[in-house]
Tab-separated table of C-alpha atoms in Angstrom:
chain	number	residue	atom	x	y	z
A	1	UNK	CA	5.320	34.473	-10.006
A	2	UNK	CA	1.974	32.516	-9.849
A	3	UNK	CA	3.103	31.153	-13.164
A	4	UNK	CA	5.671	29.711	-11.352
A	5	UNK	CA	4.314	28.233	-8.343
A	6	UNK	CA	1.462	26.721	-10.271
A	7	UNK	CA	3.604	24.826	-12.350
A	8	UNK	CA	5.880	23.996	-9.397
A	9	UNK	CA	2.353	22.772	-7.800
A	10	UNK	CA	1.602	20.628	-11.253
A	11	UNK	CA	5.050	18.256	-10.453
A	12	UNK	CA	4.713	15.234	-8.343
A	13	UNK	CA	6.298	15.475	-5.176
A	14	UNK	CA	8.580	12.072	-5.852
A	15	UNK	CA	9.074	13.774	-9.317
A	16	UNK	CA	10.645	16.966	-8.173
A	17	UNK	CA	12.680	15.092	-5.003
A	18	UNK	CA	14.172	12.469	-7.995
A	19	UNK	CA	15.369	16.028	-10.092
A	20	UNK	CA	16.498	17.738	-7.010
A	21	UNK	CA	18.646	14.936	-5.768
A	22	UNK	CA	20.267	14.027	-9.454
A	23	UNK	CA	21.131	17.773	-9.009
A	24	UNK	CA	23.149	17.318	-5.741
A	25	UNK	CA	24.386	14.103	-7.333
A	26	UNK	CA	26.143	16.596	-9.853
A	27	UNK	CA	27.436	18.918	-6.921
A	28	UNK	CA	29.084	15.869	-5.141
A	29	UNK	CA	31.449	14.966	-8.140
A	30	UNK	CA	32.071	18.727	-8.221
A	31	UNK	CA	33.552	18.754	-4.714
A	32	UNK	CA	35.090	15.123	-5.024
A	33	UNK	CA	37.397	16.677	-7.843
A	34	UNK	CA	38.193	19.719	-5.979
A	35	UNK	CA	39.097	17.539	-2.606
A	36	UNK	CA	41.108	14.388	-4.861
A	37	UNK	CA	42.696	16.288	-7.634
A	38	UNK	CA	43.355	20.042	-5.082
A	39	UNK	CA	43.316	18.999	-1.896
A	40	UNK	CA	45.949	16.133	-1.369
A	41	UNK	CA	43.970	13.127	-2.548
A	42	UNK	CA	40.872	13.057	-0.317
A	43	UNK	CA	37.212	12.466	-1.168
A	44	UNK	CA	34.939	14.550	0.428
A	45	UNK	CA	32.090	12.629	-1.154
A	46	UNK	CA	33.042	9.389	-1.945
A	47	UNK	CA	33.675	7.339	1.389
A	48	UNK	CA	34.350	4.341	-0.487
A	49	UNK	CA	36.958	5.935	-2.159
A	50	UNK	CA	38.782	7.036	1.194
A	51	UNK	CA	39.015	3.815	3.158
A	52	UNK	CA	40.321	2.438	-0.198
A	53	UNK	CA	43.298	5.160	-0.066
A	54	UNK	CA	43.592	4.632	3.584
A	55	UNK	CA	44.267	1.016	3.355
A	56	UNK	CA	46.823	1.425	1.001
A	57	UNK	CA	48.704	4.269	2.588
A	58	UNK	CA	48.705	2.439	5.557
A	59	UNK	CA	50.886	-0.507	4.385
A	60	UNK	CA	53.649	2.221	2.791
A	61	UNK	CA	51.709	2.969	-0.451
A	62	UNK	CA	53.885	5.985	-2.060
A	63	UNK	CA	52.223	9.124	-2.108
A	64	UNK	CA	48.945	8.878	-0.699
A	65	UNK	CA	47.742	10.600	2.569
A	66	UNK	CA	46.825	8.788	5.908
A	67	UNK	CA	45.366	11.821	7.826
A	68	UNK	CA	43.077	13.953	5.000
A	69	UNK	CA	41.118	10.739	4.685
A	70	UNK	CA	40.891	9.486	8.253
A	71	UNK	CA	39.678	13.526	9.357
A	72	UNK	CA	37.570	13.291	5.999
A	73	UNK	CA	35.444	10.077	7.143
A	74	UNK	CA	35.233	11.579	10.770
A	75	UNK	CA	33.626	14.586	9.124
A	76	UNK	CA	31.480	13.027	7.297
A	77	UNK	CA	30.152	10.297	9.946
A	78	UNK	CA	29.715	13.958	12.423
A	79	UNK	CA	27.158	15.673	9.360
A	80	UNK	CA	25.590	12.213	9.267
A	81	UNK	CA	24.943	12.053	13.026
A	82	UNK	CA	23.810	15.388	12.842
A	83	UNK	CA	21.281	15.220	10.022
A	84	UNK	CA	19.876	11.782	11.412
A	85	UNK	CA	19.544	13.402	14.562
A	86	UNK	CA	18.055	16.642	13.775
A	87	UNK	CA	15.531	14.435	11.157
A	88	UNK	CA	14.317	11.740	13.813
A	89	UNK	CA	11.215	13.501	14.245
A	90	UNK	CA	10.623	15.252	10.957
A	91	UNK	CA	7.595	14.824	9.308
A	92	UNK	CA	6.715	14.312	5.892
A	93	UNK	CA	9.786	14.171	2.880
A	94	UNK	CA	10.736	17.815	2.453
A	95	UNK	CA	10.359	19.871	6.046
A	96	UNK	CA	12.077	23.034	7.222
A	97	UNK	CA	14.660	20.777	8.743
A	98	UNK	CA	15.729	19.262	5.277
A	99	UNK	CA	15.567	22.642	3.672
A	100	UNK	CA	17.490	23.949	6.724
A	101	UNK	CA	19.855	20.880	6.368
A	102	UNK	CA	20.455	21.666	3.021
A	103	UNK	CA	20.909	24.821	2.728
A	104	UNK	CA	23.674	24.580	5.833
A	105	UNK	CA	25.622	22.442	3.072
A	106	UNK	CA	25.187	25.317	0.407
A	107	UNK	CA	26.271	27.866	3.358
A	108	UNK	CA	29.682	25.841	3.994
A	109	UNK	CA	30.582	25.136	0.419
A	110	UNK	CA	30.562	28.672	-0.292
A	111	UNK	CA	32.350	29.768	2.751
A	112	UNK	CA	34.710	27.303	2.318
A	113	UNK	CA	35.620	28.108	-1.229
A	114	UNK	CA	35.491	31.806	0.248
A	115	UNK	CA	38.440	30.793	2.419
A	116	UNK	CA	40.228	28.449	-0.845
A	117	UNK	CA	40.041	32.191	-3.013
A	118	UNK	CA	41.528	33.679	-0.093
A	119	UNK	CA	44.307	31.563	0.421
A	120	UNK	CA	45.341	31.369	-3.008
A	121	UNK	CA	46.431	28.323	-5.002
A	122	UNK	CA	48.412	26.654	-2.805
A	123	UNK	CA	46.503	26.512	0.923
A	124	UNK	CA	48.881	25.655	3.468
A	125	UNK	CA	47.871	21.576	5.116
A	126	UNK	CA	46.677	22.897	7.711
A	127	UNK	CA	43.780	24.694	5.944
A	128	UNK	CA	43.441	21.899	3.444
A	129	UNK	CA	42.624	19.564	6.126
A	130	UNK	CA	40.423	21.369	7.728
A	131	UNK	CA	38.642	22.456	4.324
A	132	UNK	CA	38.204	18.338	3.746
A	133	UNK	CA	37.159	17.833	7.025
A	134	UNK	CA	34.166	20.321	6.906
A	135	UNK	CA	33.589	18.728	3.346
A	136	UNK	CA	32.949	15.737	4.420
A	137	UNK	CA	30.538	17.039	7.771
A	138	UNK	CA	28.797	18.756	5.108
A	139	UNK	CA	28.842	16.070	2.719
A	140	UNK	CA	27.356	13.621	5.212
A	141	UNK	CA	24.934	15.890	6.372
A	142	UNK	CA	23.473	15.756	2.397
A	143	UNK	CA	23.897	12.027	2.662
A	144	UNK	CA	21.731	11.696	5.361
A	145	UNK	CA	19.100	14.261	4.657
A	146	UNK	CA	19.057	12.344	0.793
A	147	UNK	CA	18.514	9.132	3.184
A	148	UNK	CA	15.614	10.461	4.614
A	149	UNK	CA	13.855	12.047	1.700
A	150	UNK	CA	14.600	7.822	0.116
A	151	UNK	CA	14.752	8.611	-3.309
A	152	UNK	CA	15.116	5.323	-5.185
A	153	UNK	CA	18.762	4.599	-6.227
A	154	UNK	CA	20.030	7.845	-5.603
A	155	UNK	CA	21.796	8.691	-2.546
A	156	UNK	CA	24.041	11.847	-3.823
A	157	UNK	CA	27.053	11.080	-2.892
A	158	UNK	CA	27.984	7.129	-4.090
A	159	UNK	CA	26.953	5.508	-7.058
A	160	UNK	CA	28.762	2.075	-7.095
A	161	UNK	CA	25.008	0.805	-5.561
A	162	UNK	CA	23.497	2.435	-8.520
A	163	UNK	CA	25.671	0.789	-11.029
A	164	UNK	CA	24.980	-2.492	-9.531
A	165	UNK	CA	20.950	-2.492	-9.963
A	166	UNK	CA	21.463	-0.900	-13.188
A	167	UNK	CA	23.866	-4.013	-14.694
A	168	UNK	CA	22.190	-6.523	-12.836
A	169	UNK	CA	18.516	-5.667	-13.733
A	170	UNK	CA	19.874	-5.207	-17.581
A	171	UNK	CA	19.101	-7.244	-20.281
A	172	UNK	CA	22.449	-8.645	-20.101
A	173	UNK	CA	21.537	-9.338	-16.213
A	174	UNK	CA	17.771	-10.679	-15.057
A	175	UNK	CA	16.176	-8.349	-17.616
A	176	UNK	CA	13.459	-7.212	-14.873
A	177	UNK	CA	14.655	-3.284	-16.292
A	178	UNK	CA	13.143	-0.277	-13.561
A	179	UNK	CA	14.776	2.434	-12.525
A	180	UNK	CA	17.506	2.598	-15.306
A	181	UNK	CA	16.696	5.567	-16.087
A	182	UNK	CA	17.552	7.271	-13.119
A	183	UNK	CA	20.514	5.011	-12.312
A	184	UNK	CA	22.081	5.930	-15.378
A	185	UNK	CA	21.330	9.176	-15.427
A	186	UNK	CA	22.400	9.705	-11.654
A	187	UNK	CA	26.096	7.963	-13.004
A	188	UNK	CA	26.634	10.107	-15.545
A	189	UNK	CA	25.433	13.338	-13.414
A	190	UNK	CA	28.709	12.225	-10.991
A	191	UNK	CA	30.722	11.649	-13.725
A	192	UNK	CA	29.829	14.802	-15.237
A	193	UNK	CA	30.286	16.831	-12.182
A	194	UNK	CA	33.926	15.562	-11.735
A	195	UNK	CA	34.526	16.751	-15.105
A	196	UNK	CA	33.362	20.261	-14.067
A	197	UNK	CA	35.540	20.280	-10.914
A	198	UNK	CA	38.620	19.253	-12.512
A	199	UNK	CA	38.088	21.669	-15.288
A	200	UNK	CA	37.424	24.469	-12.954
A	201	UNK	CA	40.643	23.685	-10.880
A	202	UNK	CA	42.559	25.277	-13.675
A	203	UNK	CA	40.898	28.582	-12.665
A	204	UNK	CA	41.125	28.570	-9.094
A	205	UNK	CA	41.218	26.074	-6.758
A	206	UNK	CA	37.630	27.540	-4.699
A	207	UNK	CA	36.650	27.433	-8.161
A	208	UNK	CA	34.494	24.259	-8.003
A	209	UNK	CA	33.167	25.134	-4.609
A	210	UNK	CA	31.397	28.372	-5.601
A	211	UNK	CA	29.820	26.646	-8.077
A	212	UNK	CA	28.678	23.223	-6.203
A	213	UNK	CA	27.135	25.440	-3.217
A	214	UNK	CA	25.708	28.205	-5.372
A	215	UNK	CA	23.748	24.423	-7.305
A	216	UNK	CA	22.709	23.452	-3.643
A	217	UNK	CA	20.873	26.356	-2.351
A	218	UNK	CA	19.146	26.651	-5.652
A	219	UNK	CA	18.037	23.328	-5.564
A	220	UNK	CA	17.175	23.548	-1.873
A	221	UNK	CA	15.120	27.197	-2.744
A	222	UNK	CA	13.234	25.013	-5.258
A	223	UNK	CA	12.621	22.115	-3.308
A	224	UNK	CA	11.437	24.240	-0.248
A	225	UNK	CA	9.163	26.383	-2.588
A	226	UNK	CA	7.476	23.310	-4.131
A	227	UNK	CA	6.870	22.037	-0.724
A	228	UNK	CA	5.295	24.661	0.050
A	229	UNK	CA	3.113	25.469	-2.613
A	230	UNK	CA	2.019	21.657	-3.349
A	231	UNK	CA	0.459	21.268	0.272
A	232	UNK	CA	-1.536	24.166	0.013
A	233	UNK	CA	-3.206	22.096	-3.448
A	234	UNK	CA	-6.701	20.056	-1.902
A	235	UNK	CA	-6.014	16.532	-2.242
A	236	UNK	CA	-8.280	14.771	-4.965
């Protein structure tokens, strides 16, 4: 166990925050496939990808859902409150408030893909909306801890932002380079992830879930522990 925590001591602190946040970055395109492709079309994750659907269901487009995505962005704009709020006065990156933030997330995927195993393959729309809607809470309450520990390019949850500094600081764009690296890396992470959570949806529907939640409180044990253990090392 010393083992461990000295070599979880020996990693820089914006080091380990850039790992554990490509990590939830993987989790989010988990639960955006289980939301879009099992639970009637709605990100959970992706915001973008919501008002997008919402604006064309609106004017009559065939097949896509109005409420799912309006009680999806009110969930996740509630988690965001919350997690701003509850952060205002935090101090330093990684407190007990983002490891209790982020383990709350871990807490409701699980329960919630508790409920999906429960209900069986086909939830009626009642529980699917109110799955999505507690998605997106704790989605936004990820976003918005991520926010506050400001990792570079990575936010967990979009990556359209990322895909824009990685083209336009390209050699094909001004060339000044930085940061691809993570930016491409935190792409395909979310691209990867939705692979996972469609594959997984062939299984069971809470599939995806269990396995996105179980990701975030083992990121969020590690990130806690290495907090710990790095501020009891002297400064140089």
């Amino acid at each position: 166990m010393a083992a461990v925590t000295d070599r979880l001591a020996a990693v820089p602190l914006e080091r380990m925050h850039l790992w554990l946040m490509l990590v939830l970055t993987f989790t989010t395109g988990i639960v955006d496939a289980v939301g879009y492709l099992g639970l009637d079309k709605v990100f959970t994750g992706n915001m973008t990808g919501n008002v997008v659907i919402l604006g064309m269901a609106l004017v009559g487009a065939d097949g896509l859902p109005i409420v799912g995505p309006v009680l999806a962005l009110l969930g996740f704009m509630g988690g965001a409150a919350l997690g701003g709020r509850l952060l205002r006065r935090a101090g330093g990156a990684w407190t007990h408030l983002t490891t209790g933030l982020f383990a709350g997330v871990g807490v409701v995927m699980l329960a919630l893909a508790a409920i999906l195993l429960a209900a069986g393959e086909d939830p009626a729309r009642w529980l699917a909306l109110g799955v999505t809607t507690l998605l997106g809470g704790a989605m936004g309450a990820q976003a918005a801890t991520a926010r506050f520990i400001a990792v570079k390019d990575v936010t967990t949850v979009v990556v359209t932002s990322t895909i824009t500094g990685l083209a336009a600081d390209s050699v094909l764009g001004s060339g000044q380079g930085g940061g691809s690296g993570r930016r491409a890396t935190a792409v395909v992470l979310i691209l990867a992830g939705a692979a996972v959570g469609a594959a997984l949806l062939r299984w069971h529907l809470g599939a995806g879930l269990v396995l996105a939640g179980v990701i975030v409180l083992v990121a969020t044990v590690v990130g806690a522990t290495h907090a710990r253990v790095h501020a009891r090392v002297p400064a140089p």
